[in-house]
Amino acid sequence: MKLILLGAPGAGKGTQAEIICEKLSIPTISTGNIIREAMKNGTEMGLKAKAAVESGALVSDDVVIGIIRERLQESDCANGFILDGFPRTIPQAEALDALGVEIDCVLDIDVKDEAIAARLGGRRVCPACGASYHIEYKKPVTDGICDACGEALIQRKDDAPETVLDRLNVYHEQTEPLKDYYRGTGKLKSVPGQDRVEDTTKLVFEALGI
């Protein structure tokens, strides 16, 4: 199954991606993670991304799409994958179509802005491995410590209250139009995000028929 996950920042895409990934034995491809990996590995696209980051610029769509293309060619994607954080805009969606990538389903996790603000304020991430936790909904075994690698958890600047509103505005302006784009293809399925992870998962599995 080849999936795209949509939803506002903090809607729970990453958490549901992990669960679907385990259920279907397919990789989750997080744009941020694979850009960092490409930069670390010094691939052609990774070096271009590194140059952009070091100059303080945004990584261009062309470079992001090139890194996605490289990643989708790896053997673990043969039976499917989950795209989390890509596409973010209509032009990126069109570029993905142009690559000939056939998507089976686009799953939108719909959460109200007020709930998003509360969720993001409690999110904590591991700076080493990228694992994500929440002080209420997804607590680590040891408070403030990553279960996976033992690193101290941090609150990202993106999750600070003063930046959440800006992030939501960007989502509504740039990414939310993707719902209509994929609705037109008949591939969009939307589920209301719940307070409890397992309740959202139940709805996600029903929508995907798994």
Tab-separated table of C-alpha atoms in Angstrom:
chain	number	residue	atom	x	y	z
A	1	MET	CA	0.000	0.000	0.000
A	2	LYS	CA	1.328	3.426	-0.997
A	3	LEU	CA	-0.017	6.118	1.300
A	4	ILE	CA	0.191	9.864	1.800
A	5	LEU	CA	-0.680	11.222	5.250
A	6	LEU	CA	-2.185	14.700	5.434
A	7	GLY	CA	-3.110	16.802	8.448
A	8	ALA	CA	-2.091	19.918	10.304
A	9	PRO	CA	1.156	19.941	12.291
A	10	GLY	CA	0.401	18.097	15.527
A	11	ALA	CA	-2.563	16.163	14.099
A	12	GLY	CA	-0.824	12.877	14.887
A	13	LYS	CA	0.464	11.929	11.439
A	14	GLY	CA	3.828	10.718	12.717
A	15	THR	CA	2.300	8.539	15.427
A	16	GLN	CA	-0.234	6.962	13.060
A	17	ALA	CA	2.491	6.475	10.443
A	18	GLU	CA	4.516	4.415	12.945
A	19	ILE	CA	1.484	2.238	13.725
A	20	ILE	CA	0.547	1.686	10.059
A	21	CYS	CA	4.203	1.003	9.252
A	22	GLU	CA	4.329	-1.779	11.850
A	23	LYS	CA	0.965	-3.197	10.777
A	24	LEU	CA	1.824	-3.356	7.054
A	25	SER	CA	5.637	-3.769	7.284
A	26	ILE	CA	6.282	-0.800	5.004
A	27	PRO	CA	8.615	2.157	5.663
A	28	THR	CA	7.536	5.611	6.758
A	29	ILE	CA	9.250	8.276	4.693
A	30	SER	CA	9.408	11.509	6.674
A	31	THR	CA	10.671	14.383	4.555
A	32	GLY	CA	12.672	15.967	7.365
A	33	ASN	CA	14.348	12.681	8.283
A	34	ILE	CA	15.334	11.711	4.740
A	35	ILE	CA	16.680	15.207	3.983
A	36	ARG	CA	18.888	14.935	7.081
A	37	GLU	CA	19.920	11.416	6.036
A	38	ALA	CA	20.762	12.516	2.477
A	39	MET	CA	22.828	15.391	3.849
A	40	LYS	CA	24.645	13.035	6.210
A	41	ASN	CA	25.327	10.503	3.427
A	42	GLY	CA	26.546	13.187	1.019
A	43	THR	CA	24.309	12.165	-1.894
A	44	GLU	CA	24.070	14.562	-4.838
A	45	MET	CA	20.712	15.884	-3.645
A	46	GLY	CA	21.886	15.798	-0.031
A	47	LEU	CA	24.787	18.104	-0.851
A	48	LYS	CA	22.394	20.532	-2.568
A	49	ALA	CA	20.132	20.457	0.487
A	50	LYS	CA	23.111	21.063	2.767
A	51	ALA	CA	24.189	24.065	0.716
A	52	ALA	CA	20.692	25.544	0.998
A	53	VAL	CA	20.460	24.934	4.746
A	54	GLU	CA	23.910	26.382	5.403
A	55	SER	CA	23.040	29.521	3.451
A	56	GLY	CA	19.852	29.939	5.493
A	57	ALA	CA	17.571	29.229	2.534
A	58	LEU	CA	14.703	26.763	2.281
A	59	VAL	CA	15.462	23.504	0.522
A	60	SER	CA	13.913	23.900	-2.942
A	61	ASP	CA	11.102	21.701	-4.253
A	62	ASP	CA	13.430	20.304	-6.922
A	63	VAL	CA	15.894	19.095	-4.291
A	64	VAL	CA	13.193	17.717	-1.986
A	65	ILE	CA	11.607	15.840	-4.891
A	66	GLY	CA	15.019	14.515	-5.937
A	67	ILE	CA	15.617	13.173	-2.429
A	68	ILE	CA	12.127	11.599	-2.368
A	69	ARG	CA	12.831	9.965	-5.746
A	70	GLU	CA	16.136	8.533	-4.474
A	71	ARG	CA	14.422	7.166	-1.353
A	72	LEU	CA	11.518	5.535	-3.213
A	73	GLN	CA	13.994	3.587	-5.360
A	74	GLU	CA	15.361	1.732	-2.322
A	75	SER	CA	14.388	-1.924	-1.934
A	76	ASP	CA	12.328	-1.529	1.248
A	77	CYS	CA	9.772	0.538	-0.708
A	78	ALA	CA	9.002	-2.319	-3.105
A	79	ASN	CA	5.819	-3.318	-1.230
A	80	GLY	CA	4.675	0.183	-0.425
A	81	PHE	CA	5.454	3.176	1.768
A	82	ILE	CA	3.951	6.022	3.782
A	83	LEU	CA	4.789	9.607	2.851
A	84	ASP	CA	4.637	11.858	5.929
A	85	GLY	CA	5.293	15.553	5.361
A	86	PHE	CA	5.265	15.362	1.561
A	87	PRO	CA	3.701	16.716	-0.542
A	88	ARG	CA	3.105	19.993	1.308
A	89	THR	CA	1.892	22.025	-1.674
A	90	ILE	CA	-0.014	21.542	-4.936
A	91	PRO	CA	3.195	21.937	-7.031
A	92	GLN	CA	4.856	19.176	-4.962
A	93	ALA	CA	1.824	16.922	-5.512
A	94	GLU	CA	1.992	17.591	-9.249
A	95	ALA	CA	5.732	16.814	-9.231
A	96	LEU	CA	5.042	13.525	-7.437
A	97	ASP	CA	2.480	12.653	-10.126
A	98	ALA	CA	5.054	13.551	-12.781
A	99	LEU	CA	7.463	11.005	-11.275
A	100	GLY	CA	4.877	8.337	-12.055
A	101	VAL	CA	4.393	7.451	-8.385
A	102	GLU	CA	1.021	5.696	-8.005
A	103	ILE	CA	-0.597	6.483	-4.652
A	104	ASP	CA	-3.300	4.122	-3.365
A	105	CYS	CA	-4.783	6.354	-0.681
A	106	VAL	CA	-4.393	9.851	0.771
A	107	LEU	CA	-5.395	9.818	4.424
A	108	ASP	CA	-6.285	13.122	6.093
A	109	ILE	CA	-6.315	13.284	9.896
A	110	ASP	CA	-8.614	16.192	10.727
A	111	VAL	CA	-8.073	17.995	14.050
A	112	LYS	CA	-9.379	21.425	15.108
A	113	ASP	CA	-6.875	24.254	15.568
A	114	GLU	CA	-7.577	24.602	19.309
A	115	ALA	CA	-6.766	20.930	19.890
A	116	ILE	CA	-3.634	21.253	17.753
A	117	ALA	CA	-2.348	24.106	19.913
A	118	ALA	CA	-2.786	22.007	23.065
A	119	ARG	CA	-1.089	18.998	21.485
A	120	LEU	CA	1.921	20.859	20.144
A	121	GLY	CA	2.519	22.575	23.460
A	122	GLY	CA	2.985	19.143	25.065
A	123	ARG	CA	5.057	17.514	22.329
A	124	ARG	CA	8.637	16.508	23.048
A	125	VAL	CA	11.080	15.096	20.489
A	126	CYS	CA	14.404	13.293	20.551
A	127	PRO	CA	17.122	15.404	18.892
A	128	ALA	CA	19.163	12.262	18.170
A	129	CYS	CA	16.734	9.799	16.533
A	130	GLY	CA	13.661	11.957	15.850
A	131	ALA	CA	11.227	9.925	18.000
A	132	SER	CA	8.210	11.942	19.143
A	133	TYR	CA	6.422	11.912	22.513
A	134	HIS	CA	3.768	13.892	24.380
A	135	ILE	CA	3.636	14.832	28.056
A	136	GLU	CA	0.010	13.617	28.234
A	137	TYR	CA	-0.795	11.333	25.305
A	138	LYS	CA	2.457	9.484	24.578
A	139	LYS	CA	4.733	9.562	27.587
A	140	PRO	CA	8.221	8.004	27.469
A	141	VAL	CA	8.943	5.226	29.984
A	142	THR	CA	11.355	7.545	31.808
A	143	ASP	CA	10.235	11.152	32.037
A	144	GLY	CA	12.185	13.369	29.627
A	145	ILE	CA	14.223	10.493	28.136
A	146	CYS	CA	13.836	8.866	24.701
A	147	ASP	CA	12.772	5.203	24.922
A	148	ALA	CA	14.644	4.359	21.726
A	149	CYS	CA	18.090	5.830	22.331
A	150	GLY	CA	18.230	7.329	25.822
A	151	GLU	CA	18.764	10.924	24.691
A	152	ALA	CA	17.173	13.799	26.620
A	153	LEU	CA	13.954	15.007	24.980
A	154	ILE	CA	13.466	18.624	23.918
A	155	GLN	CA	10.632	20.938	22.898
A	156	ARG	CA	11.186	22.084	19.339
A	157	LYS	CA	11.043	25.812	18.632
A	158	ASP	CA	8.291	24.968	16.126
A	159	ASP	CA	6.140	23.674	18.998
A	160	ALA	CA	6.507	26.758	21.201
A	161	PRO	CA	3.113	28.482	21.636
A	162	GLU	CA	4.192	31.666	19.859
A	163	THR	CA	5.010	29.800	16.637
A	164	VAL	CA	2.076	27.368	16.550
A	165	LEU	CA	-0.374	29.921	15.140
A	166	ASP	CA	2.015	30.787	12.310
A	167	ARG	CA	2.473	27.100	11.478
A	168	LEU	CA	-1.276	26.557	11.365
A	169	ASN	CA	-1.748	29.568	9.098
A	170	VAL	CA	0.893	28.212	6.697
A	171	TYR	CA	-0.814	24.800	6.740
A	172	HIS	CA	-4.237	26.279	5.930
A	173	GLU	CA	-2.807	28.407	3.110
A	174	GLN	CA	-0.354	25.970	1.485
A	175	THR	CA	-1.140	22.387	2.454
A	176	GLU	CA	-4.873	22.194	3.120
A	177	PRO	CA	-5.667	22.775	-0.599
A	178	LEU	CA	-4.204	19.297	-1.174
A	179	LYS	CA	-7.436	17.882	0.225
A	180	ASP	CA	-9.362	19.178	-2.783
A	181	TYR	CA	-6.555	18.128	-5.128
A	182	TYR	CA	-6.713	14.514	-3.953
A	183	ARG	CA	-10.473	14.535	-3.460
A	184	GLY	CA	-10.634	15.096	-7.210
A	185	THR	CA	-8.717	11.843	-7.763
A	186	GLY	CA	-11.101	9.875	-5.540
A	187	LYS	CA	-8.222	8.820	-3.287
A	188	LEU	CA	-8.842	11.094	-0.278
A	189	LYS	CA	-10.160	9.585	2.953
A	190	SER	CA	-10.611	11.741	6.042
A	191	VAL	CA	-10.824	10.660	9.682
A	192	PRO	CA	-11.464	12.914	12.713
A	193	GLY	CA	-8.450	12.860	15.017
A	194	GLN	CA	-9.334	11.692	18.541
A	195	ASP	CA	-7.847	12.565	21.936
A	196	ARG	CA	-6.605	9.011	22.416
A	197	VAL	CA	-4.119	7.589	19.907
A	198	GLU	CA	-5.790	4.167	19.873
A	199	ASP	CA	-9.178	5.696	19.000
A	200	THR	CA	-7.679	7.512	16.023
A	201	THR	CA	-5.896	4.303	14.991
A	202	LYS	CA	-9.196	2.411	14.971
A	203	LEU	CA	-10.707	4.965	12.577
A	204	VAL	CA	-7.549	4.957	10.427
A	205	PHE	CA	-7.577	1.162	10.080
A	206	GLU	CA	-11.271	1.235	9.158
A	207	ALA	CA	-10.647	3.904	6.510
A	208	LEU	CA	-7.757	1.913	5.032
A	209	GLY	CA	-9.570	-1.429	5.277
A	210	ILE	CA	-6.752	-3.085	7.216
